[in-house]
PDB file of C-alpha atoms in Angstrom:
ATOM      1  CA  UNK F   1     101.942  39.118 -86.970  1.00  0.00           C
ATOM      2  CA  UNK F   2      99.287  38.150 -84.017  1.00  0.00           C
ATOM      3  CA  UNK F   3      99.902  39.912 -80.945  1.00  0.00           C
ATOM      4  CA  UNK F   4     102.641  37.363 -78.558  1.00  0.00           C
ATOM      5  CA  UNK F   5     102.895  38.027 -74.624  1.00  0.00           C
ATOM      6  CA  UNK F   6     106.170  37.560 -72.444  1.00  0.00           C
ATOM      7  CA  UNK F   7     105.723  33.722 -72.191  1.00  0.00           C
ATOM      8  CA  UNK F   8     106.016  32.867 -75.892  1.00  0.00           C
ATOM      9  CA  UNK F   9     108.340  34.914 -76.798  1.00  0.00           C
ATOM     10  CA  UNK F  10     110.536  33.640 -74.396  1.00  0.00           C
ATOM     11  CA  UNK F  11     109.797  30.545 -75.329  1.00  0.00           C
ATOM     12  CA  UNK F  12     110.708  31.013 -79.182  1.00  0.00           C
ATOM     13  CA  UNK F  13     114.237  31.712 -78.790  1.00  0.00           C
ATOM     14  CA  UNK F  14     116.351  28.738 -80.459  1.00  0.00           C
ATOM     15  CA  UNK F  15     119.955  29.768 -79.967  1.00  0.00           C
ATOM     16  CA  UNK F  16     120.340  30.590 -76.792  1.00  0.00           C
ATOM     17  CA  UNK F  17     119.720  28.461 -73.521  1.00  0.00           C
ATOM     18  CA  UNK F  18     116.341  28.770 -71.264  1.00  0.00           C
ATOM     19  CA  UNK F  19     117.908  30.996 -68.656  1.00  0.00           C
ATOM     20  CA  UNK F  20     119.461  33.191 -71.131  1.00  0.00           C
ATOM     21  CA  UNK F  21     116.007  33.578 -72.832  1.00  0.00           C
ATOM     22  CA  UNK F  22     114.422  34.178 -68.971  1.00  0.00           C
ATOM     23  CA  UNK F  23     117.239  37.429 -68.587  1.00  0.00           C
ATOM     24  CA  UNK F  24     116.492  39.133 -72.009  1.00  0.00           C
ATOM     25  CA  UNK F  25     115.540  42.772 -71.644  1.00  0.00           C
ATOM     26  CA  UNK F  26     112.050  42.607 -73.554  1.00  0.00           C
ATOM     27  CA  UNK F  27     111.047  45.662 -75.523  1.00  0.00           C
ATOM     28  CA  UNK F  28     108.752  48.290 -73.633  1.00  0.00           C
ATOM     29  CA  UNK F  29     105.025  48.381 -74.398  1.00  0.00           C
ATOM     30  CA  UNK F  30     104.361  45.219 -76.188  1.00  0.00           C
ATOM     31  CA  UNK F  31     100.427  46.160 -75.932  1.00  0.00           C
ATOM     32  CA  UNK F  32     100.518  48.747 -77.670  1.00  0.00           C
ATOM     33  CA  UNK F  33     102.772  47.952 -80.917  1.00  0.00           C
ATOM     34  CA  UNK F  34     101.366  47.913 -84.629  1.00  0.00           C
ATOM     35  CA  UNK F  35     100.908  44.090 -84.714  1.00  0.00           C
ATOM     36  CA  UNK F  36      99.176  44.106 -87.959  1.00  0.00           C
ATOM     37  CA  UNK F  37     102.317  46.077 -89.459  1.00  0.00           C
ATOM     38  CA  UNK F  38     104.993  43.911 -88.141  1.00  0.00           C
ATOM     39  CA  UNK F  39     105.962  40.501 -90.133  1.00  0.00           C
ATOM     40  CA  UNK F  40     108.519  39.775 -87.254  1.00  0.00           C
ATOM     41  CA  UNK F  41     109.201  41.143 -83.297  1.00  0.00           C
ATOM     42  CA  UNK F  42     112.683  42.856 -83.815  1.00  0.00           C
ATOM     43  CA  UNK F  43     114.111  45.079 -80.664  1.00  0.00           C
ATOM     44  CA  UNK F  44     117.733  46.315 -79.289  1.00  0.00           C
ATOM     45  CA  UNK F  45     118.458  45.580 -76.017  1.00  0.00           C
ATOM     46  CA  UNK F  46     118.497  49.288 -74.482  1.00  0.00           C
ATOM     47  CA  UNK F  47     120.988  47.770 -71.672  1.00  0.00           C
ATOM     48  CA  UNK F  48     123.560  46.016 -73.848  1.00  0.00           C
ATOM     49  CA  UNK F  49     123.480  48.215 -77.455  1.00  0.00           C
ATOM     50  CA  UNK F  50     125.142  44.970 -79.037  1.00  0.00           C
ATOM     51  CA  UNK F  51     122.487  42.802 -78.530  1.00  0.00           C
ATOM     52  CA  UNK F  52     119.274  42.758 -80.449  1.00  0.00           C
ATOM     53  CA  UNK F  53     116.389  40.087 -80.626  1.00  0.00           C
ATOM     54  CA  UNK F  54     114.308  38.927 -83.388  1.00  0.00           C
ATOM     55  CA  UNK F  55     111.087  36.980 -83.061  1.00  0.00           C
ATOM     56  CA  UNK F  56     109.202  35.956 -85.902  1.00  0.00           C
ATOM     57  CA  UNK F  57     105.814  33.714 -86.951  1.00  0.00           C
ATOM     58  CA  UNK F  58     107.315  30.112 -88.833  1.00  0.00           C
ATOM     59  CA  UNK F  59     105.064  27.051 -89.287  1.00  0.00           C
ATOM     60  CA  UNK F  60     102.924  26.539 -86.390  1.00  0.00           C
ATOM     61  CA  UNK F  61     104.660  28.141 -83.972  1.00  0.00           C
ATOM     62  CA  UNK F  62     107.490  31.493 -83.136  1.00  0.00           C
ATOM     63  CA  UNK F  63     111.085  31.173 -83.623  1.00  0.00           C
ATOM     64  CA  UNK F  64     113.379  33.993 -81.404  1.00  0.00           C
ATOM     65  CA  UNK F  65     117.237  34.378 -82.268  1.00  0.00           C
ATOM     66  CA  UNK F  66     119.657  36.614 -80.132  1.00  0.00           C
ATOM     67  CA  UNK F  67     121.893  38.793 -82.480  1.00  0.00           C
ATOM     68  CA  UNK F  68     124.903  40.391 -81.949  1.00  0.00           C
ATOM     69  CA  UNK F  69     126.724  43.076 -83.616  1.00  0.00           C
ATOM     70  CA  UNK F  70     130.366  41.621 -83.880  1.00  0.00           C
ATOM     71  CA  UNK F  71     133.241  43.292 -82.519  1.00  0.00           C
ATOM     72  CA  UNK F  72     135.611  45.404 -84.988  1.00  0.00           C
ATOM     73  CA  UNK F  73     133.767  45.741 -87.573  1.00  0.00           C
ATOM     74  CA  UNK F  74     133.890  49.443 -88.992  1.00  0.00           C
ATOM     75  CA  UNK F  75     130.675  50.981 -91.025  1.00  0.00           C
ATOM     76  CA  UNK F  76     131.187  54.096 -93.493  1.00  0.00           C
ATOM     77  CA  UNK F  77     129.187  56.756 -92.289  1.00  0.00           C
ATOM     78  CA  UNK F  78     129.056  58.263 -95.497  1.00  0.00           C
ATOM     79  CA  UNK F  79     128.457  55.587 -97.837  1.00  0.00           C
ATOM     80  CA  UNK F  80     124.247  53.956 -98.109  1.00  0.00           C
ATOM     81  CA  UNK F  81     124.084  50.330 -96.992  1.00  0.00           C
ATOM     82  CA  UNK F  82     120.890  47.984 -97.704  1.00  0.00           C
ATOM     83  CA  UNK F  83     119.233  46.072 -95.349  1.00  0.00           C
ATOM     84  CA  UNK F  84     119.559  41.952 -96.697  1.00  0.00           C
ATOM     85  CA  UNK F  85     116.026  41.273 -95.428  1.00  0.00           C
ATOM     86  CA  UNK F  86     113.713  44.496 -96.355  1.00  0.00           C
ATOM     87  CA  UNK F  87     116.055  45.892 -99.007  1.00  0.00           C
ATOM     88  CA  UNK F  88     115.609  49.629 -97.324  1.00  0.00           C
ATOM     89  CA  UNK F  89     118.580  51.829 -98.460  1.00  0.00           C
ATOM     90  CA  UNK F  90     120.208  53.490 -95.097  1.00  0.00           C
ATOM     91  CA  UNK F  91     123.017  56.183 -94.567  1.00  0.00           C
ATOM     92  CA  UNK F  92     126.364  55.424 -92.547  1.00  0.00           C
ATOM     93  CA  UNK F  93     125.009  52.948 -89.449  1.00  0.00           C
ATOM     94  CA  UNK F  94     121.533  52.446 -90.088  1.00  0.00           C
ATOM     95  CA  UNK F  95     122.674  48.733 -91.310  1.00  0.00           C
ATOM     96  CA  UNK F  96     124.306  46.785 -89.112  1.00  0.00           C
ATOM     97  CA  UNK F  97     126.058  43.076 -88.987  1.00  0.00           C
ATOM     98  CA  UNK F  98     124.047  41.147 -86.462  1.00  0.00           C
ATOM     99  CA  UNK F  99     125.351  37.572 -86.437  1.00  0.00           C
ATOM    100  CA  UNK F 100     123.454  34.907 -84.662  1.00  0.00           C
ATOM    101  CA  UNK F 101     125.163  31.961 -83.084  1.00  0.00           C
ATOM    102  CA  UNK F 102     123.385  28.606 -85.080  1.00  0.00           C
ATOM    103  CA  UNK F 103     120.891  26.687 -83.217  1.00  0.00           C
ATOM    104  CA  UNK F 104     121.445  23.267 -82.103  1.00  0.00           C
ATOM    105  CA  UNK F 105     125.043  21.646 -81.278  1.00  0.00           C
ATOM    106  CA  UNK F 106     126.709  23.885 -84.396  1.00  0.00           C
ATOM    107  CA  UNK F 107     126.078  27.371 -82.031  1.00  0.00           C
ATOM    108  CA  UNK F 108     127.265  25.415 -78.766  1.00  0.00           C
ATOM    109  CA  UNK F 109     130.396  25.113 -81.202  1.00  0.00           C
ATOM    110  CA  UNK F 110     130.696  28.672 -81.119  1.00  0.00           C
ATOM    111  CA  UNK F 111     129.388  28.489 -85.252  1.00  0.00           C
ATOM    112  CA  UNK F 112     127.429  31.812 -85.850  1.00  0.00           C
ATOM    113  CA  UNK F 113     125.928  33.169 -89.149  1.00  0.00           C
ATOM    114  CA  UNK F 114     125.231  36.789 -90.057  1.00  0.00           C
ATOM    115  CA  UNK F 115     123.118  39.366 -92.006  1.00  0.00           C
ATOM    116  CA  UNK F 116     123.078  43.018 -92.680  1.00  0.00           C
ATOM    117  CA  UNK F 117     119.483  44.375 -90.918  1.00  0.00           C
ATOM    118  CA  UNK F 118     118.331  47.693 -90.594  1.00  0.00           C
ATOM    119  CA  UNK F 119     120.204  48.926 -87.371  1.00  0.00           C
ATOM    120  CA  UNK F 120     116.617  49.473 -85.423  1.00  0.00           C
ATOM    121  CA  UNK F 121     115.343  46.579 -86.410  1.00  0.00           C
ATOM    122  CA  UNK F 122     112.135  48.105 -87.896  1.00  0.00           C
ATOM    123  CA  UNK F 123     111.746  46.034 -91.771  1.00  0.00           C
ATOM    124  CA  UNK F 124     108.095  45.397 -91.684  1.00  0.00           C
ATOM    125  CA  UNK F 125     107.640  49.517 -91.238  1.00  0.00           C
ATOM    126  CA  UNK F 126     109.932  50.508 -93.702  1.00  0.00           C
ATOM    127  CA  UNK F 127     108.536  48.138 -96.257  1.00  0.00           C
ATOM    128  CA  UNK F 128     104.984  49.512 -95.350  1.00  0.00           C
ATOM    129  CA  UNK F 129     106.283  53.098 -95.545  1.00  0.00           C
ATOM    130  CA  UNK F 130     105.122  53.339 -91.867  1.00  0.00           C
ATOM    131  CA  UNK F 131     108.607  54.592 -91.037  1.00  0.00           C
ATOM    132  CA  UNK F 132     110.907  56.582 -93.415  1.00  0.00           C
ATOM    133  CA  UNK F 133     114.709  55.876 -93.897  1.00  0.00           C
ATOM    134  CA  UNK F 134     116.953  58.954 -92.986  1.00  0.00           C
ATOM    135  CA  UNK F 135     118.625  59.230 -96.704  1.00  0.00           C
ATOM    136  CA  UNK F 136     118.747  61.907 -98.474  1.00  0.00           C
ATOM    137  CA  UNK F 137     116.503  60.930-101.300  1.00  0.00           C
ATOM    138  CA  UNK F 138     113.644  58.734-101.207  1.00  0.00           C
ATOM    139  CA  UNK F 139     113.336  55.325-101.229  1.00  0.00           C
ATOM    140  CA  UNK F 140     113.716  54.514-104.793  1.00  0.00           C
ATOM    141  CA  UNK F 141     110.838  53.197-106.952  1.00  0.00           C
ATOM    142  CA  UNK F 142     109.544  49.479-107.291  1.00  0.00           C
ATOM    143  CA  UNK F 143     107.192  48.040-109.436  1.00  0.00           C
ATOM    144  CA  UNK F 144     106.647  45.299-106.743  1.00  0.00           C
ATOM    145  CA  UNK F 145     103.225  45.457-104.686  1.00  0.00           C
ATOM    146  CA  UNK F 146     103.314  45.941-101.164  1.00  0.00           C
ATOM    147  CA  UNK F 147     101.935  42.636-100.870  1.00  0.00           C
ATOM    148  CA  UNK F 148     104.681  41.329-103.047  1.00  0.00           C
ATOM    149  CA  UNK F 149     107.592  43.708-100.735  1.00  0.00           C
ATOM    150  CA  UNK F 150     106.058  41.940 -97.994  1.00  0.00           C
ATOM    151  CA  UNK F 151     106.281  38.352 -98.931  1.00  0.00           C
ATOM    152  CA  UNK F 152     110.021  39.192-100.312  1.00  0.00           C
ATOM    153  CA  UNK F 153     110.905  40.224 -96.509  1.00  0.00           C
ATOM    154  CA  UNK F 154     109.055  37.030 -95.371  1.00  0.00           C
ATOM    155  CA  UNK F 155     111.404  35.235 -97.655  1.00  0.00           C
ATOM    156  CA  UNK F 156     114.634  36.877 -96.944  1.00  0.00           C
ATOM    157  CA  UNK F 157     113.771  36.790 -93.343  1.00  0.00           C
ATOM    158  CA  UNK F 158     112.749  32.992 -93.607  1.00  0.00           C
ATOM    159  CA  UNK F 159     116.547  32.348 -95.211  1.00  0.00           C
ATOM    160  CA  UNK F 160     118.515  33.458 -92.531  1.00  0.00           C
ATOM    161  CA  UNK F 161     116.501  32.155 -89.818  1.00  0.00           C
ATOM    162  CA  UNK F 162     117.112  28.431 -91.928  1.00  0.00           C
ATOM    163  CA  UNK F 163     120.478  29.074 -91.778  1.00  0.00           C
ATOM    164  CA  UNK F 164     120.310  29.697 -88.000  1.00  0.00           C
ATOM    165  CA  UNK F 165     118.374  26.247 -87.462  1.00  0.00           C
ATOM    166  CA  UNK F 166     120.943  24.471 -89.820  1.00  0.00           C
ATOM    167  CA  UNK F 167     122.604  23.983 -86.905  1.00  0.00           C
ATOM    168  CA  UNK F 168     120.723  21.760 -85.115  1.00  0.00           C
ATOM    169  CA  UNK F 169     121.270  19.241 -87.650  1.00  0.00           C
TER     170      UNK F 169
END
């Protein structure tokens, strides 16, 4: 991903209104991340721990969602969870729900879908083995590439974020 300042990434966000977008807390030290690791911007919100934000390259231009962890829903802390996007293996919480109102009139609705992500939001670094996941044993054996882990993230990533924008039709 190609480094993106305040402006655009503000900008990208597709489900949520402009002042909404102008109020989000944006994640410290954007200078200095691993841009050439990261196939999307994904952060919590340190203010509001049910609120995450994911910004990612599409087409020609950035598309930014607001998550949210929805309320009630109970995680096993002993049982390992996958992430839907990166397919990282995680103990107890380090998967979450985020669900992400649609774009368009379907999210003014109140319409949302979700996905299970890794909790911190981290994919492209797990894939790369950048950033370990806190199981027990290691993460288990593909004969993929990296190059081919990579481009199945892009892909699962790419699905949800369609679903999100199904709403604006």
């Amino acid at each position: 991903m190609d480094p993106v300042g305040e402006k655009e990434i503000r900008a990208s966000f597709v489900n949520c209104s402009k002042g909404e977008a102008s109020r989000i807390n944006l994640p410290a030290g954007l200078a200095g991340l691993p841009w050439e690791d990261l196939d999307f911007l994904g952060w919590r919100d340190p203010g509001a721990p049910d609120r995450s934000y994911l910004v990612a390259p599409r087409g020609e231009g950035l598309i930014g969602v607001t998550l949210r962890v929805p309320q009630g829903v109970r995680r096993s802390f002993t049982k390992t969870t996958v992430c839907s996007v990166c397919t990282t293996g995680h103990p107890g919480s380090g998967v979450t729900l985020l669900a992400a109102r649609r774009a368009g009139p379907a999210g003014r609705q109140g319409n949302t879908v979700g996905t299970y992500l890794c909790a911190d939001l981290a994919c492209s670094l797990y894939v790369r083995g950048r950033k370990k996941s806190q199981l027990a044993s290691p993460r288990y054996e593909e004969a993929l590439t990296l190059e081919e882990r990579i481009a199945r993230t892009v892909r699962n990533l790419d699905a949800f974020l369609e679903k999100v924008l199904a709403g604006e039709k």
